[in-house]
Short mmCIF file of C-alpha atoms in Angstrom, two decimals:
data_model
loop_
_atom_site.label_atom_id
_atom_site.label_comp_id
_atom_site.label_asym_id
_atom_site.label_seq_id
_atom_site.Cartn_x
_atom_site.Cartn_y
_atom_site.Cartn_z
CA UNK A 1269 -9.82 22.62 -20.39
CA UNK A 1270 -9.73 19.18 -19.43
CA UNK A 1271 -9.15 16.77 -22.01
CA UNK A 1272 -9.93 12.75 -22.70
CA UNK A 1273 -6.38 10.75 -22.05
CA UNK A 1274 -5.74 7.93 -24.43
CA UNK A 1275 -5.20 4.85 -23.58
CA UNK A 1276 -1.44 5.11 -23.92
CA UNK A 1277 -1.21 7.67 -21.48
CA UNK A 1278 -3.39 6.13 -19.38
CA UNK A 1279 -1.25 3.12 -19.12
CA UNK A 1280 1.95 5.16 -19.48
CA UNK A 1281 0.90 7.63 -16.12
CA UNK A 1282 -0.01 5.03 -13.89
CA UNK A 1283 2.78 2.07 -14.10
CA UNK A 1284 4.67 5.17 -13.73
CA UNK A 1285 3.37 6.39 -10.95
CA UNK A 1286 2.72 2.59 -9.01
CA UNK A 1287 6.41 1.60 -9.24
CA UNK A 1288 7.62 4.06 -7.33
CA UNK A 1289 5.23 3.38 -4.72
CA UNK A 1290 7.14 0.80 -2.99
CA UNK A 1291 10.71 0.75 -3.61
CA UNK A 1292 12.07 4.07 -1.52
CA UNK A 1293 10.58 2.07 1.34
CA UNK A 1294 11.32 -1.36 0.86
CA UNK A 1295 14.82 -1.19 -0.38
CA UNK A 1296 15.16 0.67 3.14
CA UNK A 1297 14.78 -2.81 5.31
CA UNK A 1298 17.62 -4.45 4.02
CA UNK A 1299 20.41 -1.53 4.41
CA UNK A 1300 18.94 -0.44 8.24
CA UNK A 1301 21.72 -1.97 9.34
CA UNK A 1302 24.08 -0.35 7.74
CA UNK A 1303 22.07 2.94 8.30
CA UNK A 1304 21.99 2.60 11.78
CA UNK A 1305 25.97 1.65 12.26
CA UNK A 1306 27.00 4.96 10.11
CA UNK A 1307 24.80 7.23 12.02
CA UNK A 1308 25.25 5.53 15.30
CA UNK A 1309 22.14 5.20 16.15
CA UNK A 1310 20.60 2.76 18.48
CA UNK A 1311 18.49 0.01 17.77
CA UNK A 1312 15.07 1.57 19.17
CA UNK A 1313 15.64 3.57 16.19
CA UNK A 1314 14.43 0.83 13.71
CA UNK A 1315 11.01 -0.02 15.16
CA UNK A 1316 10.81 4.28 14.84
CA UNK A 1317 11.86 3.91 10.88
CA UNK A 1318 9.69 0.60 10.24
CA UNK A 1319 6.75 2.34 11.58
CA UNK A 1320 7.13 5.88 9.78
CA UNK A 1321 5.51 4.12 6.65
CA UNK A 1322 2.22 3.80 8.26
CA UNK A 1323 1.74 6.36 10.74
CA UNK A 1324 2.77 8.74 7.85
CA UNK A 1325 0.64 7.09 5.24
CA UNK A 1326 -2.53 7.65 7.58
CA UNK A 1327 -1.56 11.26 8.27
CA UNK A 1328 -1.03 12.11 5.07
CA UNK A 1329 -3.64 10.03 4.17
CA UNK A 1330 -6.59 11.80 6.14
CA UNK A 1331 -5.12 15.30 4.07
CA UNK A 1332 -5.32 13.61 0.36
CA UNK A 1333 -8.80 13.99 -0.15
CA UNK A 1334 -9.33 17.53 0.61
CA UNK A 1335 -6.44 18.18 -0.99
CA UNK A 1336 -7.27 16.67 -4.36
CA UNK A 1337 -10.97 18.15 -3.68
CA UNK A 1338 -8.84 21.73 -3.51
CA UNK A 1339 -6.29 21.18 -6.31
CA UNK A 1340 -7.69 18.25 -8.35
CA UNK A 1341 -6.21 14.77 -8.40
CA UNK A 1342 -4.20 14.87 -10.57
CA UNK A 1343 -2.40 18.20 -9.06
CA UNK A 1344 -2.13 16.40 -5.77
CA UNK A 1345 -0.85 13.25 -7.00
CA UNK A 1346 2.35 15.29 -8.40
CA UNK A 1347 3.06 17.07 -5.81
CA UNK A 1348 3.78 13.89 -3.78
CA UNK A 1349 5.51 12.53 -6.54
CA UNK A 1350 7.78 15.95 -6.59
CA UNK A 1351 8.34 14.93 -2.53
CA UNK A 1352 8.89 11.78 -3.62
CA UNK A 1353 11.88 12.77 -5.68
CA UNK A 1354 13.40 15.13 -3.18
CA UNK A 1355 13.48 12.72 -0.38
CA UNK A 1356 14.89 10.19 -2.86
CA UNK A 1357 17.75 12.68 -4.23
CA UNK A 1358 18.65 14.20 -1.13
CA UNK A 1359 18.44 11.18 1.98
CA UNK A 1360 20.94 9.32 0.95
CA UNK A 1361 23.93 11.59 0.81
CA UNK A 1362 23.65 13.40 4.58
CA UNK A 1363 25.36 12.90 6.96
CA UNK A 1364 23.07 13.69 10.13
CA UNK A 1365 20.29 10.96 11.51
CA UNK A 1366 17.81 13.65 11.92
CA UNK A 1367 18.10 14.91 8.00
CA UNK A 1368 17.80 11.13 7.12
CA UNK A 1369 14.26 11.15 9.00
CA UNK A 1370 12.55 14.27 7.83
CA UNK A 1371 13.69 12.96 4.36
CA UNK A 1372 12.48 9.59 4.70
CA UNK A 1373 9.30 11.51 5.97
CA UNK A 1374 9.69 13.08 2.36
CA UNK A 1375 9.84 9.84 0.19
CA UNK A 1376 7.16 8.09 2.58
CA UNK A 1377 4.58 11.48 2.52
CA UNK A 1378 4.59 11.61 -1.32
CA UNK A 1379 3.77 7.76 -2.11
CA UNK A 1380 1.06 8.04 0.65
CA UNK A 1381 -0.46 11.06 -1.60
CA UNK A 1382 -0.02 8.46 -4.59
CA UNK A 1383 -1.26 5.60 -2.58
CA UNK A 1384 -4.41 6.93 -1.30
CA UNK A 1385 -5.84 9.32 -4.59
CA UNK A 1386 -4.44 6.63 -7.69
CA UNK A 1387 -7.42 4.46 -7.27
CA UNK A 1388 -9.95 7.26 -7.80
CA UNK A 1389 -7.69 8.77 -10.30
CA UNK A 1390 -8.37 5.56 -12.37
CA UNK A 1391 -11.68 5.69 -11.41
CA UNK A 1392 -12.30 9.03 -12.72
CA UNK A 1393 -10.22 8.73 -15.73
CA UNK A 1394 -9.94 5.53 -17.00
CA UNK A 1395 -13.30 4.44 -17.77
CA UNK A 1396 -13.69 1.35 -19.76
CA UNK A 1397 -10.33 0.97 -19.18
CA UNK A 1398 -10.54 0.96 -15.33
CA UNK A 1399 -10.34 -2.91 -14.50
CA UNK A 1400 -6.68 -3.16 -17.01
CA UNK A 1401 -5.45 0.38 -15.61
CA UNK A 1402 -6.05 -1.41 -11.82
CA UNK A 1403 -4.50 -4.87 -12.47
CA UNK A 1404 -1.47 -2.66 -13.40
CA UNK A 1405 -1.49 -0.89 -10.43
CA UNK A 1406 -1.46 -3.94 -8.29
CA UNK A 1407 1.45 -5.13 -10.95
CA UNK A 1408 3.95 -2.29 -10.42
CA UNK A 1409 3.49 -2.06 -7.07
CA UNK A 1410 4.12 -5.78 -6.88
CA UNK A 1411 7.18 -5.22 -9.00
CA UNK A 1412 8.12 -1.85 -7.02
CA UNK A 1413 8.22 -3.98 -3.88
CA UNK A 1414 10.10 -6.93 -5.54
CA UNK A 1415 12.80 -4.56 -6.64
CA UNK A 1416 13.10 -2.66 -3.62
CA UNK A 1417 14.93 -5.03 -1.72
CA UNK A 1418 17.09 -6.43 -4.27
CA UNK A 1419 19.02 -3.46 -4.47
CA UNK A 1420 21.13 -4.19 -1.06
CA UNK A 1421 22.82 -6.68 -3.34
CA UNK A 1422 23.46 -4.37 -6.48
CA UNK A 1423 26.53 -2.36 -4.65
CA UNK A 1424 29.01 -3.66 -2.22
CA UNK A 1425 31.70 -1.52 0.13
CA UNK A 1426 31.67 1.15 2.64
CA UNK A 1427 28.91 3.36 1.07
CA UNK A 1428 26.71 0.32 -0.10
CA UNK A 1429 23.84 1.47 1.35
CA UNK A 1430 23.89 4.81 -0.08
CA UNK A 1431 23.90 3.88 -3.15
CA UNK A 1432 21.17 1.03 -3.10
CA UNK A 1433 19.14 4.25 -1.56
CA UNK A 1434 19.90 6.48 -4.16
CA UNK A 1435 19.36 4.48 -7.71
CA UNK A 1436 15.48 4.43 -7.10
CA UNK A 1437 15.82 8.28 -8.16
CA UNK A 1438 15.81 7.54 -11.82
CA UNK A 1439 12.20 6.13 -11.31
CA UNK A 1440 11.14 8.95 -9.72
CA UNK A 1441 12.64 11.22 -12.48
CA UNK A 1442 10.62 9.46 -14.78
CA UNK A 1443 7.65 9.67 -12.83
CA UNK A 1444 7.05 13.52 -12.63
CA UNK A 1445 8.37 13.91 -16.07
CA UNK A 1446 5.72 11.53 -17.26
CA UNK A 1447 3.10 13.42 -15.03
CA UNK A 1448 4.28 16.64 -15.88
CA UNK A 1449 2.76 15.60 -20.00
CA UNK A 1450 -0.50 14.40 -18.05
CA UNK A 1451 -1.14 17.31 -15.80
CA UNK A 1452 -1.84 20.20 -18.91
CA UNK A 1453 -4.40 17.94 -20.04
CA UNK A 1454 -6.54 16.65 -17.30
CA UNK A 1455 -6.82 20.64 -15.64
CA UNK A 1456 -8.68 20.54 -12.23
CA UNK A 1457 -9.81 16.97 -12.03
CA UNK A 1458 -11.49 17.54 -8.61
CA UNK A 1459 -13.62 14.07 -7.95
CA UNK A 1460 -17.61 14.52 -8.16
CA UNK A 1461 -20.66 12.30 -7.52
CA UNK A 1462 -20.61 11.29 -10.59
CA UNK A 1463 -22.84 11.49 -14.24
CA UNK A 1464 -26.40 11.53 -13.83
CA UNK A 1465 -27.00 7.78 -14.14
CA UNK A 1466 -24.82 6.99 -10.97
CA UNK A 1467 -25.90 10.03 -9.08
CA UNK A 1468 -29.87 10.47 -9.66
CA UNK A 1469 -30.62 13.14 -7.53
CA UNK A 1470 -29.11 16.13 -5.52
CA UNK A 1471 -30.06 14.84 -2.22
CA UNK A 1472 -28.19 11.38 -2.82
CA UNK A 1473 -25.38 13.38 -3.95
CA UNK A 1474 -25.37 15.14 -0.74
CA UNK A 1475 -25.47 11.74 1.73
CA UNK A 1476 -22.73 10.38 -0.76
CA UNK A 1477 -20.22 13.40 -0.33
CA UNK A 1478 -21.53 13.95 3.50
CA UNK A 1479 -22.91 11.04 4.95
CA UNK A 1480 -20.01 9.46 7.57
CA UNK A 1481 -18.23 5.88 6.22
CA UNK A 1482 -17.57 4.95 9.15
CA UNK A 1483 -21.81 4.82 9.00
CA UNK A 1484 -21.35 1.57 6.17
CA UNK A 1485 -19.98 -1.84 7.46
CA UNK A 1486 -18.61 -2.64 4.54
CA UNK A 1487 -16.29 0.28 4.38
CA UNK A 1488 -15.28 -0.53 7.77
CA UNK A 1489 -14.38 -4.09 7.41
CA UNK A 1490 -12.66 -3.35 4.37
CA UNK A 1491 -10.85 -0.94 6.64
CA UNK A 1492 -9.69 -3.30 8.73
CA UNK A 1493 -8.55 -6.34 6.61
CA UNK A 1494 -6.51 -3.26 4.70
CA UNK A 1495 -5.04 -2.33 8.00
CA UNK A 1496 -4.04 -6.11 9.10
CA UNK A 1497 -2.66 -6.49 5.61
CA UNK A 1498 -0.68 -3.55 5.88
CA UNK A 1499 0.72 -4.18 8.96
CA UNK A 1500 1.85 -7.71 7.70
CA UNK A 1501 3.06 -5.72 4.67
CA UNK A 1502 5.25 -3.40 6.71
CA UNK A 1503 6.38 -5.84 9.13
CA UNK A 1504 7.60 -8.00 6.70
CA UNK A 1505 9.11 -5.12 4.84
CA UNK A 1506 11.14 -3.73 7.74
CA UNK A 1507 11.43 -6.89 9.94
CA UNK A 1508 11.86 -9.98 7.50
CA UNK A 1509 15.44 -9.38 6.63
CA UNK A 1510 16.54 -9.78 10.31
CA UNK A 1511 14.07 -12.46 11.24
CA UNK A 1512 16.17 -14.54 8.72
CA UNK A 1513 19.39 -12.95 9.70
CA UNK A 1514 18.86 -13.52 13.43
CA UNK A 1515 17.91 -17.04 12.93
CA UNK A 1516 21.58 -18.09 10.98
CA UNK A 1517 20.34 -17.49 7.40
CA UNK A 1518 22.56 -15.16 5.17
CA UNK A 1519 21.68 -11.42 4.40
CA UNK A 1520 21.69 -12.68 0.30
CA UNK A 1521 19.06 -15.16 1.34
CA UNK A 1522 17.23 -12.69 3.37
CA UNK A 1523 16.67 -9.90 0.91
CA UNK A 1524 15.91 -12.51 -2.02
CA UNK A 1525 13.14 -13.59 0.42
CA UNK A 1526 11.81 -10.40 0.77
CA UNK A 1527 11.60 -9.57 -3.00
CA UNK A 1528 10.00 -13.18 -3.44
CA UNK A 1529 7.01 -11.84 -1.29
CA UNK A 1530 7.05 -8.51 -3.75
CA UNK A 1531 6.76 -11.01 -7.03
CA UNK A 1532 4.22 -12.98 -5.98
CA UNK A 1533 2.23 -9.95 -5.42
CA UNK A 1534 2.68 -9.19 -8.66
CA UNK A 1535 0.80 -12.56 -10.28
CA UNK A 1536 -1.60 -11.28 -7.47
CA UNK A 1537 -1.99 -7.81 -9.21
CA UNK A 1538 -2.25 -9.70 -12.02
CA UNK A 1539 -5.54 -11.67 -11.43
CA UNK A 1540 -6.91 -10.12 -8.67
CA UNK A 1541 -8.58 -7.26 -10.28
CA UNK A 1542 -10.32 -8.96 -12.74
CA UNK A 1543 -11.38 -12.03 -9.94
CA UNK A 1544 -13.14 -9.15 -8.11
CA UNK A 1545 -14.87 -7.39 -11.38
CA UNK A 1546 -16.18 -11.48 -12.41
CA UNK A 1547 -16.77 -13.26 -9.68
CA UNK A 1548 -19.63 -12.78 -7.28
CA UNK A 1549 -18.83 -14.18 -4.32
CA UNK A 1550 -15.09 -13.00 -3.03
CA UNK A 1551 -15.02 -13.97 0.66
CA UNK A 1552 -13.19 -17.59 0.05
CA UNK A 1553 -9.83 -15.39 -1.55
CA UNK A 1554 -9.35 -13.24 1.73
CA UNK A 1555 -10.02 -16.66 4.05
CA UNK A 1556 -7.54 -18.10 1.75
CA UNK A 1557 -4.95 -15.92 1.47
CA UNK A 1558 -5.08 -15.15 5.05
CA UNK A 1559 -4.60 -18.70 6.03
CA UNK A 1560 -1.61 -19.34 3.81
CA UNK A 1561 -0.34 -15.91 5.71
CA UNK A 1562 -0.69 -17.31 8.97
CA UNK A 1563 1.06 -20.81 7.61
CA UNK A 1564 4.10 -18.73 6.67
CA UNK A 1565 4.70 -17.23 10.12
CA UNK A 1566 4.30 -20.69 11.70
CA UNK A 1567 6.89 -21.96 9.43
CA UNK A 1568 9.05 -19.29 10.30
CA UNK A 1569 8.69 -19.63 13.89
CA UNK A 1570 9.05 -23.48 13.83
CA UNK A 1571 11.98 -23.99 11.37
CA UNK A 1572 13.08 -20.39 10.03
CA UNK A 1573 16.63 -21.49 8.30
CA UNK A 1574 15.11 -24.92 7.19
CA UNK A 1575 13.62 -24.26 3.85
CA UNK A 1576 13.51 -20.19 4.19
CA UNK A 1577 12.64 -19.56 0.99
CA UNK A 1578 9.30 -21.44 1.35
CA UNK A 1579 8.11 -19.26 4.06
CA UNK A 1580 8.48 -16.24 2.01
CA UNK A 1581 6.71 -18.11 -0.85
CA UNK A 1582 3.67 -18.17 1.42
CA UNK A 1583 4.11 -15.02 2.71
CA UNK A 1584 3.64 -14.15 -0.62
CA UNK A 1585 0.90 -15.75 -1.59
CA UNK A 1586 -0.61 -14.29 1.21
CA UNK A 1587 -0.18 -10.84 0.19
CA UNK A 1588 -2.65 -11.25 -2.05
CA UNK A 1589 -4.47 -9.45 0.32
CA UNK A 1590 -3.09 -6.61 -0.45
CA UNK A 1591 -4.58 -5.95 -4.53
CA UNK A 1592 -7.60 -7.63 -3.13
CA UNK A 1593 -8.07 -5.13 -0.79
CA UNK A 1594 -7.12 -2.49 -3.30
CA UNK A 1595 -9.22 -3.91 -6.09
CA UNK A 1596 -12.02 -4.05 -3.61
CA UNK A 1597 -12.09 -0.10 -3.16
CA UNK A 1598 -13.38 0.95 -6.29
CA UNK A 1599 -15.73 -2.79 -6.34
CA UNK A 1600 -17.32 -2.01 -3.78
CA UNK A 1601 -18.10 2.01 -4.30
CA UNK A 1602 -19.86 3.08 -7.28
CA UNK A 1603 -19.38 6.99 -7.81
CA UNK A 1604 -15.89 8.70 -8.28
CA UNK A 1605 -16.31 10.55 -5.03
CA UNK A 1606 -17.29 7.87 -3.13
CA UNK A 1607 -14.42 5.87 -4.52
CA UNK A 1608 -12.12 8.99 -3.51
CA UNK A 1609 -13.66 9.13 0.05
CA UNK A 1610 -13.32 5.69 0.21
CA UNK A 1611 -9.63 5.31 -0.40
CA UNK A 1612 -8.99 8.46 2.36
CA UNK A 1613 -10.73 6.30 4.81
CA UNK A 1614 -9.73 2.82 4.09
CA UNK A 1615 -5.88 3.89 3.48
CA UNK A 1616 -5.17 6.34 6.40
CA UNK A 1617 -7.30 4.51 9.22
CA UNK A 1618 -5.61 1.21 7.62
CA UNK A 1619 -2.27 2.08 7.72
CA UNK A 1620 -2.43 3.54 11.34
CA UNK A 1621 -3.35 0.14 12.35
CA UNK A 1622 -0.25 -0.89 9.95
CA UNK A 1623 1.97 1.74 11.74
CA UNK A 1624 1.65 0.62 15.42
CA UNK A 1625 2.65 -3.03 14.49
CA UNK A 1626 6.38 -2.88 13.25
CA UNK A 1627 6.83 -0.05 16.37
CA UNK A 1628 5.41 -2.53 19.05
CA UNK A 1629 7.43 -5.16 17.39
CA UNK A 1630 10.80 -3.43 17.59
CA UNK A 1631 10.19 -2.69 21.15
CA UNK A 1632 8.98 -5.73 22.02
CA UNK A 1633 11.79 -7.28 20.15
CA UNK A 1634 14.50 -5.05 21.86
CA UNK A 1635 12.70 -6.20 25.38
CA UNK A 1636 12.56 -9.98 24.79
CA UNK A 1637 15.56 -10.70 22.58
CA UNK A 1638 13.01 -13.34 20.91
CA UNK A 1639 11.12 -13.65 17.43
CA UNK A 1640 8.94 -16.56 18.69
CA UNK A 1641 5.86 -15.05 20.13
CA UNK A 1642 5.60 -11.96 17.52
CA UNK A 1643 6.10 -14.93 14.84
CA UNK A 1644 2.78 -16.49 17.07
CA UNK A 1645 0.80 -12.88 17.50
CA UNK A 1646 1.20 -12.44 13.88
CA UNK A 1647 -0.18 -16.03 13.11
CA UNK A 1648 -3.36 -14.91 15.34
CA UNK A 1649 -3.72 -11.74 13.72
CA UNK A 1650 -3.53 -13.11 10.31
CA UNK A 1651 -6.20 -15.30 10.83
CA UNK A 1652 -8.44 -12.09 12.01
CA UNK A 1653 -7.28 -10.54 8.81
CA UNK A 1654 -8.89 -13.30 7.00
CA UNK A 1655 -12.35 -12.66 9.11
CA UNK A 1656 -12.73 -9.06 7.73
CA UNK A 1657 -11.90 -9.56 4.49
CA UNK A 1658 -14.38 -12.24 4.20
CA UNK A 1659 -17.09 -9.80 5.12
CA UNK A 1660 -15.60 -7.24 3.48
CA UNK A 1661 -16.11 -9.32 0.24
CA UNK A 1662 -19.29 -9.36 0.52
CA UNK A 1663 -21.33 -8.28 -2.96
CA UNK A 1664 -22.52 -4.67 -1.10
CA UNK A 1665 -22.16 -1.05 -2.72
CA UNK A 1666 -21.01 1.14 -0.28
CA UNK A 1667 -22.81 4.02 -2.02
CA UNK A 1668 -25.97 2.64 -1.00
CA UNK A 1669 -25.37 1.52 2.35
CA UNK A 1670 -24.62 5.79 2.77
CA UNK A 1671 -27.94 6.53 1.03
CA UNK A 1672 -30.07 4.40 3.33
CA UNK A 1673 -30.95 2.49 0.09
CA UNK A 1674 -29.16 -0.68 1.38
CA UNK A 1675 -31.24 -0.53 4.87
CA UNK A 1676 -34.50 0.02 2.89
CA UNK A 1677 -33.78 -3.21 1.50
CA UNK A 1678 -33.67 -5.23 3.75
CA UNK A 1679 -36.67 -4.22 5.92
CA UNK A 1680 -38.19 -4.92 2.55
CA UNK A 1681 -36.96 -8.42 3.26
#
């Protein structure tokens, strides 16, 4: 029988759950190096390992829904954190390139689960508490992906790498073991339309669980300024250690740049969530944090060892984007399921966008020998980042833009 959680638990199962949704990827950039030169593998291997985070976040992505609507959400959310913890284990002790992948796969395929179906987990669970159980969402993973990085610089010698891999295990240990106390007493938490005073009738409840997203422009702008985000996310993720590297600026440098960018995301998981639940109109933060995004690759593409540091500052800043965009999901959706079908749209289609841009960069990269116009493209696409998160801002519930209520509104008009 499912039971209330209290608060506690609440708070206890999902800091949990969001730091370890960002370290067994980004403590990966750093070591590739090192990865690639003990497996032998070539180069046009990295843009194949920088990408796996998005193309495997959509796939897994477009399953998490129907999965959780199977299982529950709560079911489905440990599962990937149970593949979570065997990729994490296992990947960094073998010894062939191939096992490395399909474990990578492993760790990547379980946070996607946890990436995608925590928001309407919180949603469905945390009720009054929603807005302080999302602000600490956006916090660990803002911590998850400061940490990440930092532990290239925790171990030195021959099997360095290995072991800045493998210490992101005791998180995930924690993490089922946590989950495992949560799962007896939520039962089959499959997401629904909602109580009777956010669903009123059974023919809205239909259009909300049927009707197509891709149908509300909302959900596809917020679609796409996820996406762009991403992609900056995961480029700078697998890519920003050897931008600085390649441009005369030490490794120790490099990966403390890269966790800046995580710990300003953090102040942004911080205040982002409750900016979105207060204020009414949100479209100057994406402009905003977009621009500074778009200042940061310029500054790395004009004077890269200069001041280094301050690019990934506004890198940072700029991935603000990222728990605005997340914050945004359950803002702008008003039942649990539409929150839930929300997240499997926005987060798979979103992070295939964010998949093809750190492959096309490694190839490009490997063709041209040069960072300056990626550094340039990025700036561009930044700046279109900023356009559809401005619209995507926009004070519009998604839920009614499916039920036709939206469009019967304005003809009013």
């Amino acid at each position: 029988m499912r039971k209330n959680l209290t608060f506690l638990l609440l708070v206890t199962a999902v800091v949990a759950a969001a730091v370890n949704l960002r370290a067994g990827i980004a403590s990966l950039g750093p070591v590739l190096d090192a990865v690639l030169d003990t497996f032998g593998a070539s180069g046009s291997l990295a843009g194949a390992i920088t990408a796996m985070p998005g193309i495997l976040f959509g796939v897994m992505g477009l399953a998490a829904v129907p999965l959780a609507t199977r299982v529950g959400l709560s079911r489905a959310l440990f599962g990937g954190m149970v593949l979570t913890l065997v990729g994490l284990a296992l990947r960094p002790w073998v010894g062939d390139i191939s096992l490395f992948l399909v474990l990578t796969a492993c760790v990547v395929g379980g946070i996607a689960l946890g990436n995608v179906l925590l928001p309407a987990w919180v949603k469905s669970h945390g009720g009054r508490h929603a807005v302080v159980l999302m602000t600490l969402y956006s916090v660990g993973l803002g911590a998850s992906g400061a940490l990440g990085p930092l532990s290239a610089m925790w171990f030195s010698g021959g099997d360095a790498w290995r072991w800045a891999l493998a210490v992101w295990t005791v998180l995930a240990v924690v993490q089922v073991l946590v989950w495992a106390v949560v799962l007896p007493k939520v039962g089959r938490d499959v997401p629904g339309a909602g109580p009777s005073e956010v669903v009123a009738d059974a023919e809205t409840a239909t259009k909300l669980k049927e009707t197509s997203l891709w149908r509300s422009p909302t959900a596809r702008f917020l679609m796409l300024f996820f996406g762009l985000q991403a992609m900056n996310a995961y480029i700078q993720m697998g890519w920003l250690p050897k931008i600085y590297t390649d441009n005369g600026v030490s490794s120790s440098t490099a990966s403390i740049g890269l966790s800046v960018i995580g710990a300003l995301n953090i102040v942004g998981g911080l205040f982002m969530p409750v900016v979105i639940e207060r204020v009414r109109d949100l479209r100057p933060f994406p402009a905003a944090f977009a621009a500074v995004t778009a200042a940061g690759y310029v500054g790395l593409w004009v004077a890269p060892s200069t001041v280094p540091l301050l690019w990934s500052v506004l890198l940072g800043i700029g991935g603000c984007c990222f728990p605005t965009a997340i914050a945004l999901i359950p803002a702008r959706s008003r039942a649990p399921l539409v929150t839930a079908r929300l997240s499997g749209f926005v987060q798979p289609v979103g992070y295939f966008i964010a998949g093809v841009g750190p492959f096309l960069l490694g190839v490009f990269h490997e063709q041209v020998g040069s960072w300056d116009g990626i550094l340039v493209a990025l700036a561009v696409i930044s700046v279109v980042m900023g356009a559809a998160g401005i619209r995507a801002g926009k004070q519009t519930v998604i839920d009614d833009e499916l039920t036709d209520t939206h469009w019967r509104e304005l003809a009013g008009h």
